[in-house]
Every structure is written in structure tokens, then in C-alpha cells.
PDB file of C-alpha atoms in Angstrom:
ATOM      1  CA  MET P 232     -10.800  74.715  12.165  1.00 93.00           C
ATOM      2  CA  GLU P 233     -14.507  74.661  12.904  1.00 95.00           C
ATOM      3  CA  PHE P 234     -17.223  72.631  11.118  1.00 95.00           C
ATOM      4  CA  LYS P 235     -20.954  73.141  11.531  1.00 94.00           C
ATOM      5  CA  SER P 236     -22.171  69.740  10.382  1.00 93.00           C
ATOM      6  CA  ASP P 237     -21.082  66.164   9.642  1.00 91.00           C
ATOM      7  CA  TYR P 238     -21.805  66.823   5.990  1.00 94.00           C
ATOM      8  CA  GLU P 239     -19.446  69.774   5.902  1.00 95.00           C
ATOM      9  CA  LEU P 240     -16.703  67.808   7.619  1.00 94.00           C
ATOM     10  CA  ASP P 241     -17.178  64.765   5.348  1.00 93.00           C
ATOM     11  CA  LEU P 242     -16.882  66.908   2.270  1.00 95.00           C
ATOM     12  CA  PHE P 243     -13.609  68.333   3.552  1.00 95.00           C
ATOM     13  CA  LEU P 244     -12.177  64.949   4.425  1.00 94.00           C
ATOM     14  CA  LYS P 245     -13.021  63.652   0.940  1.00 93.00           C
ATOM     15  CA  SER P 246     -10.845  66.417  -0.464  1.00 94.00           C
ATOM     16  CA  LEU P 247      -7.883  65.004   1.474  1.00 94.00           C
ATOM     17  CA  ILE P 248      -5.756  61.910   1.050  1.00 92.00           C
ATOM     18  CA  MET P 249      -6.067  59.236   3.729  1.00 91.00           C
ATOM     19  CA  LEU P 250      -2.664  57.974   4.870  1.00 86.00           C
ATOM     20  CA  ASP P 251      -1.947  54.354   5.702  1.00 71.00           C
ATOM     21  CA  CYS P 252      -0.487  55.265   9.128  1.00 60.00           C
ATOM     22  CA  THR P 253      -3.734  55.220  11.100  1.00 59.00           C
ATOM     23  CA  GLY P 254      -2.920  54.673  14.751  1.00 63.00           C
ATOM     24  CA  SER P 255      -4.726  53.817  17.959  1.00 67.00           C
ATOM     25  CA  GLN P 256      -6.125  57.337  18.396  1.00 77.00           C
ATOM     26  CA  GLY P 257      -7.449  58.251  14.957  1.00 86.00           C
ATOM     27  CA  THR P 258      -7.242  58.322  11.178  1.00 91.00           C
ATOM     28  CA  VAL P 259      -4.684  60.566   9.465  1.00 92.00           C
ATOM     29  CA  TYR P 260      -5.224  62.563   6.278  1.00 94.00           C
ATOM     30  CA  VAL P 261      -2.959  64.911   4.323  1.00 93.00           C
ATOM     31  CA  ASP P 262      -3.864  67.810   1.997  1.00 91.00           C
ATOM     32  CA  GLY P 263      -2.962  67.709  -1.660  1.00 81.00           C
ATOM     33  CA  LYS P 264      -0.039  70.122  -1.288  1.00 84.00           C
ATOM     34  CA  ARG P 265       1.241  67.985   1.633  1.00 83.00           C
ATOM     35  CA  GLU P 266       1.626  70.852   4.013  1.00 89.00           C
ATOM     36  CA  PHE P 267      -0.505  69.597   6.887  1.00 93.00           C
ATOM     37  CA  VAL P 268      -1.803  66.345   8.348  1.00 94.00           C
ATOM     38  CA  TYR P 269      -5.339  66.142   9.843  1.00 95.00           C
ATOM     39  CA  LYS P 270      -5.997  63.530  12.526  1.00 94.00           C
ATOM     40  CA  ILE P 271      -9.650  62.643  13.244  1.00 93.00           C
ATOM     41  CA  PHE P 272     -10.122  60.843  16.476  1.00 91.00           C
ATOM     42  CA  HIS P 273     -11.720  57.376  16.425  1.00 88.00           C
ATOM     43  CA  PHE P 274     -14.504  58.283  18.820  1.00 86.00           C
ATOM     44  CA  TYR P 275     -15.972  60.605  16.125  1.00 85.00           C
ATOM     45  CA  GLU P 276     -15.592  57.949  13.396  1.00 77.00           C
ATOM     46  CA  ASP P 277     -17.305  55.452  15.715  1.00 77.00           C
ATOM     47  CA  GLY P 278     -20.201  57.838  16.283  1.00 75.00           C
ATOM     48  CA  ASP P 279     -19.446  58.031  20.002  1.00 74.00           C
ATOM     49  CA  LEU P 280     -19.796  61.747  20.582  1.00 70.00           C
ATOM     50  CA  ASP P 281     -20.567  61.116  24.217  1.00 72.00           C
ATOM     51  CA  TYR P 282     -16.999  59.980  24.674  1.00 73.00           C
ATOM     52  CA  ILE P 283     -15.210  62.009  27.340  1.00 66.00           C
ATOM     53  CA  ASP P 284     -11.469  62.613  27.615  1.00 73.00           C
ATOM     54  CA  SER P 285     -10.375  65.426  29.891  1.00 70.00           C
ATOM     55  CA  ASN P 286      -7.190  65.788  27.888  1.00 75.00           C
ATOM     56  CA  LEU P 287      -8.975  66.723  24.688  1.00 83.00           C
ATOM     57  CA  THR P 288      -9.104  70.436  25.334  1.00 90.00           C
ATOM     58  CA  LYS P 289      -7.772  73.133  23.012  1.00 93.00           C
ATOM     59  CA  ASP P 290      -5.273  74.417  25.569  1.00 92.00           C
ATOM     60  CA  ASN P 291      -3.906  70.897  26.224  1.00 91.00           C
ATOM     61  CA  ILE P 292      -3.622  69.815  22.594  1.00 93.00           C
ATOM     62  CA  LEU P 293      -2.019  73.105  21.539  1.00 94.00           C
ATOM     63  CA  LYS P 294       0.227  73.601  24.610  1.00 93.00           C
ATOM     64  CA  PHE P 295       3.393  73.088  22.532  1.00 94.00           C
ATOM     65  CA  LYS P 296       2.106  74.852  19.386  1.00 91.00           C
ATOM     66  CA  ASP P 297       4.781  77.613  19.455  1.00 89.00           C
ATOM     67  CA  PHE P 298       7.631  75.418  20.734  1.00 89.00           C
ATOM     68  CA  PRO P 299      10.513  75.851  18.263  1.00 85.00           C
ATOM     69  CA  ASN P 300      11.882  72.456  17.106  1.00 89.00           C
ATOM     70  CA  SER P 301      12.534  70.451  13.959  1.00 90.00           C
ATOM     71  CA  CYS P 302      11.831  66.972  15.286  1.00 95.00           C
ATOM     72  CA  TYR P 303       8.533  66.800  17.210  1.00 96.00           C
ATOM     73  CA  LEU P 304       5.439  67.385  15.106  1.00 95.00           C
ATOM     74  CA  PHE P 305       3.311  69.268  17.665  1.00 95.00           C
ATOM     75  CA  ALA P 306      -0.315  70.135  16.840  1.00 95.00           C
ATOM     76  CA  SER P 307      -0.821  73.592  15.244  1.00 94.00           C
ATOM     77  CA  ASN P 308      -4.647  73.746  15.481  1.00 96.00           C
ATOM     78  CA  VAL P 309      -7.658  71.772  16.579  1.00 96.00           C
ATOM     79  CA  ILE P 310     -10.504  70.393  14.466  1.00 96.00           C
ATOM     80  CA  SER P 311     -13.972  71.007  15.980  1.00 94.00           C
ATOM     81  CA  LEU P 312     -17.505  69.991  15.121  1.00 92.00           C
ATOM     82  CA  ASN P 313     -20.165  72.254  16.646  1.00 90.00           C
ATOM     83  CA  GLY P 314     -17.674  73.249  19.365  1.00 89.00           C
ATOM     84  CA  ARG P 315     -16.589  69.675  20.148  1.00 90.00           C
ATOM     85  CA  ILE P 316     -12.897  68.868  19.470  1.00 92.00           C
ATOM     86  CA  ILE P 317     -12.695  65.776  17.223  1.00 93.00           C
ATOM     87  CA  GLY P 318      -9.139  66.059  15.973  1.00 94.00           C
ATOM     88  CA  TYR P 319      -6.118  68.281  15.310  1.00 95.00           C
ATOM     89  CA  ILE P 320      -3.839  69.587  12.595  1.00 96.00           C
ATOM     90  CA  ALA P 321      -0.037  69.208  12.553  1.00 94.00           C
ATOM     91  CA  PRO P 322       2.745  69.928  10.077  1.00 94.00           C
ATOM     92  CA  TYR P 323       3.289  67.316   7.346  1.00 93.00           C
ATOM     93  CA  ARG P 324       6.788  65.872   6.942  1.00 93.00           C
ATOM     94  CA  LYS P 325       7.787  63.288   4.373  1.00 92.00           C
ATOM     95  CA  GLY P 326       9.052  60.077   5.953  1.00 93.00           C
ATOM     96  CA  ILE P 327       8.423  56.454   6.777  1.00 93.00           C
ATOM     97  CA  ASN P 328       7.814  54.933  10.224  1.00 93.00           C
ATOM     98  CA  LEU P 329      10.780  52.956  11.446  1.00 95.00           C
ATOM     99  CA  TYR P 330       8.777  49.711  11.754  1.00 94.00           C
ATOM    100  CA  ARG P 331       7.934  49.982   8.018  1.00 93.00           C
ATOM    101  CA  LEU P 332      11.589  50.404   6.937  1.00 95.00           C
ATOM    102  CA  ASN P 333      14.197  47.855   5.952  1.00 94.00           C
ATOM    103  CA  PRO P 334      17.126  48.450   8.417  1.00 95.00           C
ATOM    104  CA  LEU P 335      19.614  46.657   6.104  1.00 95.00           C
ATOM    105  CA  THR P 336      19.705  49.529   3.659  1.00 94.00           C
ATOM    106  CA  ILE P 337      20.287  52.482   6.000  1.00 96.00           C
ATOM    107  CA  ASP P 338      23.672  54.187   5.789  1.00 97.00           C
ATOM    108  CA  LEU P 339      24.924  53.928   9.421  1.00 98.00           C
ATOM    109  CA  GLU P 340      27.099  57.073   9.369  1.00 98.00           C
ATOM    110  CA  TRP P 341      24.215  59.081   7.874  1.00 98.00           C
ATOM    111  CA  LEU P 342      21.921  57.686  10.574  1.00 98.00           C
ATOM    112  CA  LYS P 343      24.306  58.805  13.305  1.00 98.00           C
ATOM    113  CA  GLU P 344      24.311  62.349  11.848  1.00 97.00           C
ATOM    114  CA  VAL P 345      20.483  62.640  11.842  1.00 97.00           C
ATOM    115  CA  LEU P 346      20.371  61.198  15.351  1.00 98.00           C
ATOM    116  CA  LYS P 347      22.769  63.870  16.536  1.00 97.00           C
ATOM    117  CA  MET P 348      20.085  66.394  15.449  1.00 97.00           C
ATOM    118  CA  VAL P 349      17.453  64.478  17.463  1.00 97.00           C
ATOM    119  CA  ILE P 350      19.619  64.529  20.571  1.00 97.00           C
ATOM    120  CA  LYS P 351      19.877  68.309  20.309  1.00 96.00           C
ATOM    121  CA  GLU P 352      16.073  68.524  20.173  1.00 96.00           C
ATOM    122  CA  VAL P 353      15.748  66.158  23.167  1.00 97.00           C
ATOM    123  CA  ILE P 354      18.156  68.433  25.119  1.00 96.00           C
ATOM    124  CA  LYS P 355      16.010  71.403  24.157  1.00 95.00           C
ATOM    125  CA  ILE P 356      12.674  69.947  25.270  1.00 95.00           C
ATOM    126  CA  SER P 357      14.211  68.526  28.416  1.00 95.00           C
ATOM    127  CA  LYS P 358      15.518  71.908  29.469  1.00 94.00           C
ATOM    128  CA  CYS P 359      11.973  73.196  29.050  1.00 93.00           C
ATOM    129  CA  ASN P 360      10.525  70.424  31.281  1.00 94.00           C
ATOM    130  CA  VAL P 361       8.717  68.619  28.454  1.00 94.00           C
ATOM    131  CA  ASN P 362       7.994  65.050  29.358  1.00 95.00           C
ATOM    132  CA  SER P 363       7.581  62.766  26.350  1.00 95.00           C
ATOM    133  CA  TYR P 364       5.058  59.885  26.189  1.00 93.00           C
ATOM    134  CA  ASP P 365       4.194  57.082  23.778  1.00 91.00           C
ATOM    135  CA  VAL P 366       7.114  57.705  21.423  1.00 95.00           C
ATOM    136  CA  MET P 367       7.859  54.143  20.284  1.00 93.00           C
ATOM    137  CA  TYR P 368       6.255  53.302  16.922  1.00 92.00           C
ATOM    138  CA  ASN P 369       5.735  57.020  16.413  1.00 93.00           C
ATOM    139  CA  ILE P 370       9.281  57.606  15.087  1.00 96.00           C
ATOM    140  CA  MET P 371       9.572  58.448  11.396  1.00 95.00           C
ATOM    141  CA  LEU P 372      12.677  58.639   9.245  1.00 97.00           C
ATOM    142  CA  GLY P 373      12.948  60.932   6.218  1.00 95.00           C
ATOM    143  CA  ASP P 374      15.593  63.573   5.566  1.00 94.00           C
ATOM    144  CA  ARG P 375      15.830  63.535   9.377  1.00 95.00           C
ATOM    145  CA  VAL P 376      14.068  61.907  12.328  1.00 97.00           C
ATOM    146  CA  TYR P 377      10.526  63.052  13.112  1.00 97.00           C
ATOM    147  CA  ILE P 378       8.364  62.111  16.078  1.00 96.00           C
ATOM    148  CA  THR P 379       4.644  62.135  15.371  1.00 92.00           C
ATOM    149  CA  ASP P 380       1.563  62.236  17.674  1.00 89.00           C
ATOM    150  CA  PRO P 381       3.189  64.067  20.596  1.00 89.00           C
ATOM    151  CA  GLN P 382      -0.132  65.471  21.861  1.00 83.00           C
ATOM    152  CA  ASP P 383       0.114  63.409  25.096  1.00 87.00           C
ATOM    153  CA  PHE P 384       3.382  65.037  26.102  1.00 93.00           C
ATOM    154  CA  THR P 385       3.182  66.884  29.426  1.00 92.00           C
ATOM    155  CA  LEU P 386       5.092  69.557  31.314  1.00 92.00           C
ATOM    156  CA  ARG P 387       6.776  68.148  34.388  1.00 88.00           C
ATOM    157  CA  GLU P 388       9.467  69.760  36.533  1.00 87.00           C
ATOM    158  CA  ARG P 389      12.238  67.220  36.957  1.00 88.00           C
ATOM    159  CA  ASN P 390      16.002  67.195  37.208  1.00 93.00           C
ATOM    160  CA  PHE P 391      17.370  67.857  33.722  1.00 95.00           C
ATOM    161  CA  GLY P 392      19.478  64.704  33.674  1.00 95.00           C
ATOM    162  CA  GLU P 393      16.580  62.484  34.674  1.00 95.00           C
ATOM    163  CA  LEU P 394      14.246  64.089  32.157  1.00 96.00           C
ATOM    164  CA  PHE P 395      16.752  63.895  29.328  1.00 97.00           C
ATOM    165  CA  SER P 396      17.340  60.213  30.081  1.00 96.00           C
ATOM    166  CA  HIS P 397      13.592  59.607  30.181  1.00 96.00           C
ATOM    167  CA  ASN P 398      13.032  61.368  26.852  1.00 97.00           C
ATOM    168  CA  MET P 399      15.909  59.558  25.167  1.00 97.00           C
ATOM    169  CA  MET P 400      14.901  56.104  26.435  1.00 97.00           C
ATOM    170  CA  PRO P 401      12.256  55.269  23.770  1.00 97.00           C
ATOM    171  CA  ILE P 402      14.455  56.682  20.996  1.00 98.00           C
ATOM    172  CA  ASN P 403      17.398  54.519  22.163  1.00 97.00           C
ATOM    173  CA  LEU P 404      15.188  51.426  22.416  1.00 97.00           C
ATOM    174  CA  GLU P 405      13.378  51.739  19.100  1.00 97.00           C
ATOM    175  CA  PHE P 406      16.499  52.408  17.067  1.00 98.00           C
ATOM    176  CA  MET P 407      18.329  49.464  18.737  1.00 97.00           C
ATOM    177  CA  TYR P 408      15.383  47.118  18.014  1.00 96.00           C
ATOM    178  CA  PHE P 409      14.990  48.541  14.510  1.00 96.00           C
ATOM    179  CA  LEU P 410      18.648  47.762  13.694  1.00 96.00           C
ATOM    180  CA  VAL P 411      19.203  44.335  15.237  1.00 95.00           C
ATOM    181  CA  ASP P 412      15.963  42.677  16.463  1.00 93.00           C
ATOM    182  CA  GLY P 413      15.442  39.399  14.647  1.00 90.00           C
ATOM    183  CA  ILE P 414      18.505  40.033  12.467  1.00 93.00           C
ATOM    184  CA  PHE P 415      21.712  40.485  14.472  1.00 94.00           C
ATOM    185  CA  GLU P 416      20.340  39.897  17.948  1.00 90.00           C
ATOM    186  CA  GLU P 417      22.140  36.619  18.562  1.00 89.00           C
ATOM    187  CA  ILE P 418      25.562  37.842  17.409  1.00 93.00           C
ATOM    188  CA  VAL P 419      25.126  41.085  19.348  1.00 94.00           C
ATOM    189  CA  LYS P 420      24.664  39.013  22.532  1.00 91.00           C
ATOM    190  CA  ASP P 421      28.193  37.739  22.081  1.00 94.00           C
ATOM    191  CA  ASN P 422      29.473  41.250  22.827  1.00 96.00           C
ATOM    192  CA  SER P 423      28.958  42.095  26.486  1.00 96.00           C
ATOM    193  CA  GLU P 424      28.741  45.842  25.949  1.00 96.00           C
ATOM    194  CA  LEU P 425      26.210  45.615  23.084  1.00 96.00           C
ATOM    195  CA  LYS P 426      24.249  42.972  24.951  1.00 95.00           C
ATOM    196  CA  GLY P 427      24.053  45.201  28.046  1.00 96.00           C
ATOM    197  CA  MET P 428      22.622  48.097  25.991  1.00 96.00           C
ATOM    198  CA  LEU P 429      20.163  45.866  24.125  1.00 94.00           C
ATOM    199  CA  GLU P 430      18.861  44.264  27.282  1.00 93.00           C
ATOM    200  CA  SER P 431      18.684  47.529  29.245  1.00 94.00           C
ATOM    201  CA  SER P 432      15.733  49.855  29.781  1.00 93.00           C
ATOM    202  CA  GLY P 433      17.225  52.224  27.207  1.00 94.00           C
ATOM    203  CA  GLU P 434      18.746  54.612  29.756  1.00 92.00           C
ATOM    204  CA  GLY P 435      22.340  55.428  30.695  1.00 90.00           C
ATOM    205  CA  PHE P 436      23.680  55.639  27.131  1.00 94.00           C
ATOM    206  CA  LEU P 437      23.009  57.244  23.763  1.00 96.00           C
ATOM    207  CA  ILE P 438      21.958  55.400  20.636  1.00 98.00           C
ATOM    208  CA  LEU P 439      25.046  56.887  18.891  1.00 97.00           C
ATOM    209  CA  ASP P 440      27.198  54.732  21.215  1.00 97.00           C
ATOM    210  CA  PHE P 441      25.274  51.634  20.249  1.00 98.00           C
ATOM    211  CA  ILE P 442      25.503  52.241  16.520  1.00 98.00           C
ATOM    212  CA  SER P 443      29.239  53.071  16.620  1.00 98.00           C
ATOM    213  CA  LEU P 444      29.995  49.950  18.692  1.00 98.00           C
ATOM    214  CA  LEU P 445      27.724  47.738  16.493  1.00 98.00           C
ATOM    215  CA  LYS P 446      29.366  48.918  13.314  1.00 98.00           C
ATOM    216  CA  SER P 447      32.853  48.475  14.724  1.00 98.00           C
ATOM    217  CA  TYR P 448      32.045  45.007  16.062  1.00 98.00           C
ATOM    218  CA  LEU P 449      30.616  43.765  12.781  1.00 98.00           C
ATOM    219  CA  GLU P 450      33.560  45.164  10.880  1.00 98.00           C
ATOM    220  CA  GLN P 451      35.912  43.381  13.246  1.00 97.00           C
ATOM    221  CA  LEU P 452      34.138  40.085  12.718  1.00 97.00           C
ATOM    222  CA  LEU P 453      34.007  40.567   8.959  1.00 97.00           C
ATOM    223  CA  GLY P 454      37.545  41.945   8.564  1.00 97.00           C
ATOM    224  CA  LYS P 455      36.301  44.769   6.339  1.00 97.00           C
ATOM    225  CA  LYS P 456      34.479  48.081   6.467  1.00 98.00           C
ATOM    226  CA  ILE P 457      30.674  48.251   6.110  1.00 98.00           C
ATOM    227  CA  ARG P 458      28.365  51.068   5.046  1.00 98.00           C
ATOM    228  CA  ASN P 459      25.055  49.491   6.130  1.00 97.00           C
ATOM    229  CA  LEU P 460      23.895  46.359   7.911  1.00 96.00           C
ATOM    230  CA  GLY P 461      23.242  44.707   4.561  1.00 95.00           C
ATOM    231  CA  ASP P 462      27.013  44.612   4.097  1.00 97.00           C
ATOM    232  CA  ALA P 463      27.168  42.307   7.180  1.00 96.00           C
ATOM    233  CA  ILE P 464      24.109  40.213   6.602  1.00 95.00           C
ATOM    234  CA  VAL P 465      26.272  37.087   6.284  1.00 95.00           C
ATOM    235  CA  LEU P 466      26.614  37.357  10.073  1.00 95.00           C
ATOM    236  CA  GLY P 467      22.838  37.706  10.699  1.00 92.00           C
ATOM    237  CA  SER P 468      19.519  36.680   9.256  1.00 85.00           C
ATOM    238  CA  SER P 469      18.165  38.038   5.986  1.00 75.00           C
ATOM    239  CA  ASP P 470      14.804  36.558   6.902  1.00 76.00           C
ATOM    240  CA  ILE P 471      13.818  39.350   9.330  1.00 81.00           C
ATOM    241  CA  ILE P 472      11.743  37.923  12.189  1.00 73.00           C
ATOM    242  CA  ASN P 473       9.346  39.848  14.419  1.00 73.00           C
ATOM    243  CA  ASN P 474      10.577  39.287  17.978  1.00 79.00           C
ATOM    244  CA  ARG P 475      10.095  42.102  20.459  1.00 83.00           C
ATOM    245  CA  TYR P 476       9.947  44.721  17.650  1.00 89.00           C
ATOM    246  CA  GLN P 477       6.856  44.369  15.473  1.00 87.00           C
ATOM    247  CA  ARG P 478       7.779  45.307  11.880  1.00 88.00           C
ATOM    248  CA  SER P 479       5.458  45.581   8.897  1.00 87.00           C
ATOM    249  CA  LEU P 480       5.242  42.469   6.765  1.00 80.00           C
ATOM    250  CA  VAL P 481       6.391  44.493   3.703  1.00 84.00           C
ATOM    251  CA  LEU P 482       9.408  46.673   4.381  1.00 89.00           C
ATOM    252  CA  GLN P 483      10.197  49.820   2.444  1.00 91.00           C
ATOM    253  CA  GLN P 484      13.425  51.645   1.591  1.00 87.00           C
ATOM    254  CA  LEU P 485      14.244  55.304   1.959  1.00 84.00           C
ATOM    255  CA  LYS P 486      14.569  57.054  -1.401  1.00 71.00           C
TER     256      LYS P 486
END
């Protein structure tokens, strides 16, 4: 998508809806039909058109454009102003960032099912030598798990096992922190296996193992079955505290 002037670009952006998920790299907009998101890099918004980043080339941004997957929202086109790349376009998916969600309301068995789909996608990208980067706080939950802003992913030839473990690490970590940080962290530390996973680098296990063990452990302590973590809140803290995982001050629920 090419624009010839700031005026033309500004008119286009005014026709879009600005989302409240602006990150460190740019501001995000969505079209009225909610088909695509448009990210405009901060250097353009700051008027710093002399900014140089060797990674901001069309070939680099679109290197995974045709990669078939249902999880990673790779860029589908670039946004240019007079030949200078100032942003990119990616598919829109309805969801909420994990750090904005209330973990107490999530059905744990449903969560395991959507995470199984993620693991299949991680296997797929790992077999193709895709090396993920900056995944934490870019994980979104909707009808499934989506990972946004993957434009800094690279291609790197590595042993499949090592690459799969590397690509799963931030997913394992963020979902563990999302579920227990500042809520069930203290009681989890009373279980050596759960404690080992929580205090690890996020490698050597799958998040499915953590969720299954966490649910089983809480049910054992309660003496009854639970559907979500809210059913076990008597064992934790309903006043969710930001410890290592920085949550939004106002948490939302999936609809």
C-alpha cells in the first residue's frame, strides 16, 4: 500500500479505528470491516523519517507472508510513503491480550484444547527453521491463541528439538505467569513439580503439563473438581498482584 503524501496517509488513517493495543514499535489501527490491522511505526509518528533500521525492508517484513498457519499473524503487505516503508498490514483476529484478561474465568480444559492447536503450529514453524522472537506480551486469546507482531522472526537452521523448545519457551512462560503469578504462586511453590516448572526458563516441558498438574493439585487440595481457577480462589488471592507478570489494571473476560 503506497501513499504519495502525509495528507493522503492521514486521511486514510482517519477512516480506520485506532486500537488500544499500541506497542513499542507502533500504533495499530483496524478497518471498519475488521479484516486487517494496520501498524504505523513510531518513527513516522515522531516525524523522524531519517530513522534507519536495516530490518525494515519489504523482503524482510513479508518473508513469512505465504506461510500457512492459523496462529501467527504474519504481515501480508507493507505500508509506504513515497517509497519509504512506515508500517505493515496483517490479518485481523478478534481476541484480547493475555495480560488484559482475568485468568480466574478461563475454562482450563478449553484452554488446553486451544493450546494443543498452538503446539501444532509451533511444530510446523520449527520444522521450517522459523526462529520466534519477542513473543511474550504479544499473545492474544480469542476463539484460539494468536501471536501478534511476529515481524522480527528470523530463519535459522537449528536442530528441530532445540528450535521447538526455543519457540515454545515464551508460550510456556507467559501462560504459566498468566495463570498463577500473584494469585496462586505461593501455593504452587508447595508442589515441587509445579515449582520447578514455574521457576524454570520455560524449556523442557509443555504448558499442557503445567495446566493439567495445576488443576489436579488444586482439586486435590479442595477435595472437589474445578472448571476454572476462580473455583479454587479460596486457596489463592482474589486481589491479583503484579509480580513478575505485568497485568493491566482493569482485567477483561472472554465473551
